[in-house]
Amino acid sequence: MHGPIDYIIVNFIGNKFNGGILEELSKVVKSGTISVLDIALITKDKDGNIAALELSGMKDSGVAQFAKDNSVQSGFITQEDIEEVGEIIAENSSVGLLVIEQLWAKGLKKAIIDAGGELIAEGRIHPEASLELDKKGDK
């Protein structure tokens, strides 16, 4: 049984990326909160040309070491996914595309199934949107 599987797209304006995110990502993987299923780096140059570096092409990078240390698989991100993401990113930018499994939710999922429950809807409220909800509650 899998937990919920999500994708995350993180934009790096000006194609500036540092490895600080990988350190924090390693913490949540090691704690068992999530599992990273796949990673790709997608860039769009100033002329709008899109290029992707998938996990198999990152042999000597910090991302490759992260993937090896954390048993990241490959094959979840398709060429179609890369093309779709490439269309939405700004020129002269890079994005990291992550596919993650929410391991923390596996027990909850099992309990819901065992109780005869079924998921009928799901969604996400972005943290910035929740700040707006907090402001409305203060009135």
mmCIF file of C-alpha atoms in Angstrom:
data_model
loop_
_atom_site.group_PDB
_atom_site.id
_atom_site.type_symbol
_atom_site.label_atom_id
_atom_site.label_comp_id
_atom_site.label_asym_id
_atom_site.label_seq_id
_atom_site.Cartn_x
_atom_site.Cartn_y
_atom_site.Cartn_z
ATOM 1 C CA MET A 1 0.000 0.000 0.000
ATOM 2 C CA HIS A 2 1.304 3.434 -0.938
ATOM 3 C CA GLY A 3 0.701 6.737 0.748
ATOM 4 C CA PRO A 4 -0.488 9.694 -1.312
ATOM 5 C CA ILE A 5 1.891 10.562 -4.149
ATOM 6 C CA ASP A 6 2.434 14.231 -4.943
ATOM 7 C CA TYR A 7 4.608 16.289 -7.209
ATOM 8 C CA ILE A 8 6.366 19.509 -6.240
ATOM 9 C CA ILE A 9 7.824 22.039 -8.655
ATOM 10 C CA VAL A 10 10.344 24.504 -7.186
ATOM 11 C CA ASN A 11 11.394 27.480 -9.321
ATOM 12 C CA PHE A 12 14.930 28.912 -9.315
ATOM 13 C CA ILE A 13 14.919 32.287 -11.091
ATOM 14 C CA GLY A 14 18.092 32.941 -13.021
ATOM 15 C CA ASN A 15 19.015 29.256 -12.964
ATOM 16 C CA LYS A 16 20.559 29.611 -9.500
ATOM 17 C CA PHE A 17 20.363 26.410 -7.489
ATOM 18 C CA ASN A 18 22.239 25.438 -4.370
ATOM 19 C CA GLY A 19 22.225 22.144 -2.537
ATOM 20 C CA GLY A 20 20.605 23.453 0.650
ATOM 21 C CA ILE A 21 17.253 21.991 -0.296
ATOM 22 C CA LEU A 22 18.753 18.513 -0.601
ATOM 23 C CA GLU A 23 19.959 18.662 3.009
ATOM 24 C CA GLU A 24 16.484 19.423 4.313
ATOM 25 C CA LEU A 25 14.924 16.906 1.951
ATOM 26 C CA SER A 26 17.300 14.264 3.316
ATOM 27 C CA LYS A 27 16.044 14.968 6.842
ATOM 28 C CA VAL A 28 12.394 14.321 5.991
ATOM 29 C CA VAL A 29 13.290 11.205 4.001
ATOM 30 C CA LYS A 30 15.412 9.815 6.843
ATOM 31 C CA SER A 31 12.642 10.569 9.374
ATOM 32 C CA GLY A 32 10.200 8.475 7.305
ATOM 33 C CA THR A 33 7.884 11.388 6.585
ATOM 34 C CA ILE A 34 8.223 11.132 2.805
ATOM 35 C CA SER A 35 9.960 9.092 0.155
ATOM 36 C CA VAL A 36 11.342 10.764 -2.967
ATOM 37 C CA LEU A 37 10.308 8.672 -5.952
ATOM 38 C CA ASP A 38 11.901 10.698 -8.761
ATOM 39 C CA ILE A 39 13.700 13.986 -9.469
ATOM 40 C CA ALA A 40 14.294 16.023 -12.614
ATOM 41 C CA LEU A 41 15.874 19.437 -13.193
ATOM 42 C CA ILE A 42 14.272 21.408 -16.007
ATOM 43 C CA THR A 43 15.663 24.640 -17.450
ATOM 44 C CA LYS A 44 14.441 27.255 -19.880
ATOM 45 C CA ASP A 45 17.054 29.591 -21.331
ATOM 46 C CA LYS A 46 16.555 33.234 -22.315
ATOM 47 C CA ASP A 47 15.462 32.132 -25.796
ATOM 48 C CA GLY A 48 12.785 29.775 -24.454
ATOM 49 C CA ASN A 49 14.682 26.532 -25.142
ATOM 50 C CA ILE A 50 13.780 23.799 -22.661
ATOM 51 C CA ALA A 51 16.235 21.171 -21.437
ATOM 52 C CA ALA A 52 15.863 18.506 -18.768
ATOM 53 C CA LEU A 53 18.310 16.586 -16.697
ATOM 54 C CA GLU A 54 16.731 13.449 -15.318
ATOM 55 C CA LEU A 55 18.149 11.410 -12.493
ATOM 56 C CA SER A 56 19.948 9.015 -14.831
ATOM 57 C CA GLY A 57 21.904 11.953 -16.284
ATOM 58 C CA MET A 58 23.058 13.418 -12.959
ATOM 59 C CA LYS A 59 25.860 10.959 -12.238
ATOM 60 C CA ASP A 60 28.388 13.292 -10.547
ATOM 61 C CA SER A 61 26.080 15.771 -8.859
ATOM 62 C CA GLY A 62 24.796 16.401 -5.365
ATOM 63 C CA VAL A 63 21.382 15.319 -6.603
ATOM 64 C CA ALA A 64 22.816 11.986 -7.749
ATOM 65 C CA GLN A 65 24.429 11.455 -4.353
ATOM 66 C CA PHE A 66 21.156 12.361 -2.632
ATOM 67 C CA ALA A 67 19.320 9.877 -4.863
ATOM 68 C CA LYS A 68 21.809 7.119 -4.100
ATOM 69 C CA ASP A 69 21.786 7.797 -0.338
ATOM 70 C CA ASN A 70 17.988 7.871 -0.194
ATOM 71 C CA SER A 71 17.064 5.059 -2.614
ATOM 72 C CA VAL A 72 15.372 7.407 -5.066
ATOM 73 C CA GLN A 73 13.904 5.488 -7.944
ATOM 74 C CA SER A 74 13.434 6.774 -11.448
ATOM 75 C CA GLY A 75 10.832 6.530 -14.171
ATOM 76 C CA PHE A 76 7.927 8.339 -12.531
ATOM 77 C CA ILE A 77 8.630 11.562 -14.456
ATOM 78 C CA THR A 78 7.796 11.225 -18.142
ATOM 79 C CA GLN A 79 8.850 13.261 -21.159
ATOM 80 C CA GLU A 80 5.285 14.590 -21.257
ATOM 81 C CA ASP A 81 5.661 15.810 -17.654
ATOM 82 C CA ILE A 82 8.898 17.582 -18.562
ATOM 83 C CA GLU A 83 7.284 19.275 -21.558
ATOM 84 C CA GLU A 84 4.289 20.425 -19.483
ATOM 85 C CA VAL A 85 6.528 21.882 -16.785
ATOM 86 C CA GLY A 86 8.753 23.508 -19.404
ATOM 87 C CA GLU A 87 5.746 25.375 -20.771
ATOM 88 C CA ILE A 88 4.893 27.008 -17.440
ATOM 89 C CA ILE A 89 8.320 28.126 -16.246
ATOM 90 C CA ALA A 90 9.754 31.554 -16.993
ATOM 91 C CA GLU A 91 12.629 32.096 -19.377
ATOM 92 C CA ASN A 92 16.103 32.012 -17.798
ATOM 93 C CA SER A 93 14.847 29.821 -14.965
ATOM 94 C CA SER A 94 15.312 26.325 -13.633
ATOM 95 C CA VAL A 95 12.918 24.146 -11.703
ATOM 96 C CA GLY A 96 13.313 21.060 -9.634
ATOM 97 C CA LEU A 97 10.517 18.564 -10.163
ATOM 98 C CA LEU A 98 10.072 16.085 -7.326
ATOM 99 C CA VAL A 99 7.676 13.162 -7.090
ATOM 100 C CA ILE A 100 7.180 12.204 -3.454
ATOM 101 C CA GLU A 101 5.201 9.646 -1.497
ATOM 102 C CA GLN A 102 3.635 10.817 1.764
ATOM 103 C CA LEU A 103 4.737 7.930 3.996
ATOM 104 C CA TRP A 104 3.254 9.475 7.127
ATOM 105 C CA ALA A 105 -0.247 8.926 5.686
ATOM 106 C CA LYS A 106 0.014 5.174 5.103
ATOM 107 C CA GLY A 107 -1.283 4.240 8.565
ATOM 108 C CA LEU A 108 -4.116 6.735 8.286
ATOM 109 C CA LYS A 109 -5.033 5.374 4.852
ATOM 110 C CA LYS A 110 -5.143 1.819 6.232
ATOM 111 C CA ALA A 111 -7.292 2.903 9.195
ATOM 112 C CA ILE A 112 -9.757 4.636 6.854
ATOM 113 C CA ILE A 113 -10.003 1.542 4.639
ATOM 114 C CA ASP A 114 -10.330 -0.776 7.655
ATOM 115 C CA ALA A 115 -13.172 1.400 8.981
ATOM 116 C CA GLY A 116 -15.032 1.105 5.668
ATOM 117 C CA GLY A 117 -14.278 4.688 4.721
ATOM 118 C CA GLU A 118 -13.335 5.892 1.277
ATOM 119 C CA LEU A 119 -11.702 9.060 0.061
ATOM 120 C CA ILE A 120 -14.175 11.151 -1.913
ATOM 121 C CA ALA A 121 -12.147 14.358 -2.333
ATOM 122 C CA GLU A 122 -8.784 15.813 -1.490
ATOM 123 C CA GLY A 123 -6.944 19.070 -1.967
ATOM 124 C CA ARG A 124 -4.307 21.317 -0.573
ATOM 125 C CA ILE A 125 -4.413 24.800 0.863
ATOM 126 C CA HIS A 126 -1.155 26.530 0.065
ATOM 127 C CA PRO A 127 0.544 27.968 3.186
ATOM 128 C CA GLU A 128 0.257 31.544 1.887
ATOM 129 C CA ALA A 129 -3.480 31.053 1.397
ATOM 130 C CA SER A 130 -3.847 29.818 4.973
ATOM 131 C CA LEU A 131 -2.339 33.123 6.167
ATOM 132 C CA GLU A 132 -5.276 34.872 4.493
ATOM 133 C CA LEU A 133 -7.680 32.564 6.339
ATOM 134 C CA ASP A 134 -5.961 33.458 9.627
ATOM 135 C CA LYS A 135 -6.389 37.172 8.887
ATOM 136 C CA LYS A 136 -10.116 36.700 8.197
ATOM 137 C CA GLY A 137 -10.513 34.852 11.504
ATOM 138 C CA ASP A 138 -9.012 37.786 13.416
ATOM 139 C CA LYS A 139 -11.815 40.148 12.351
#
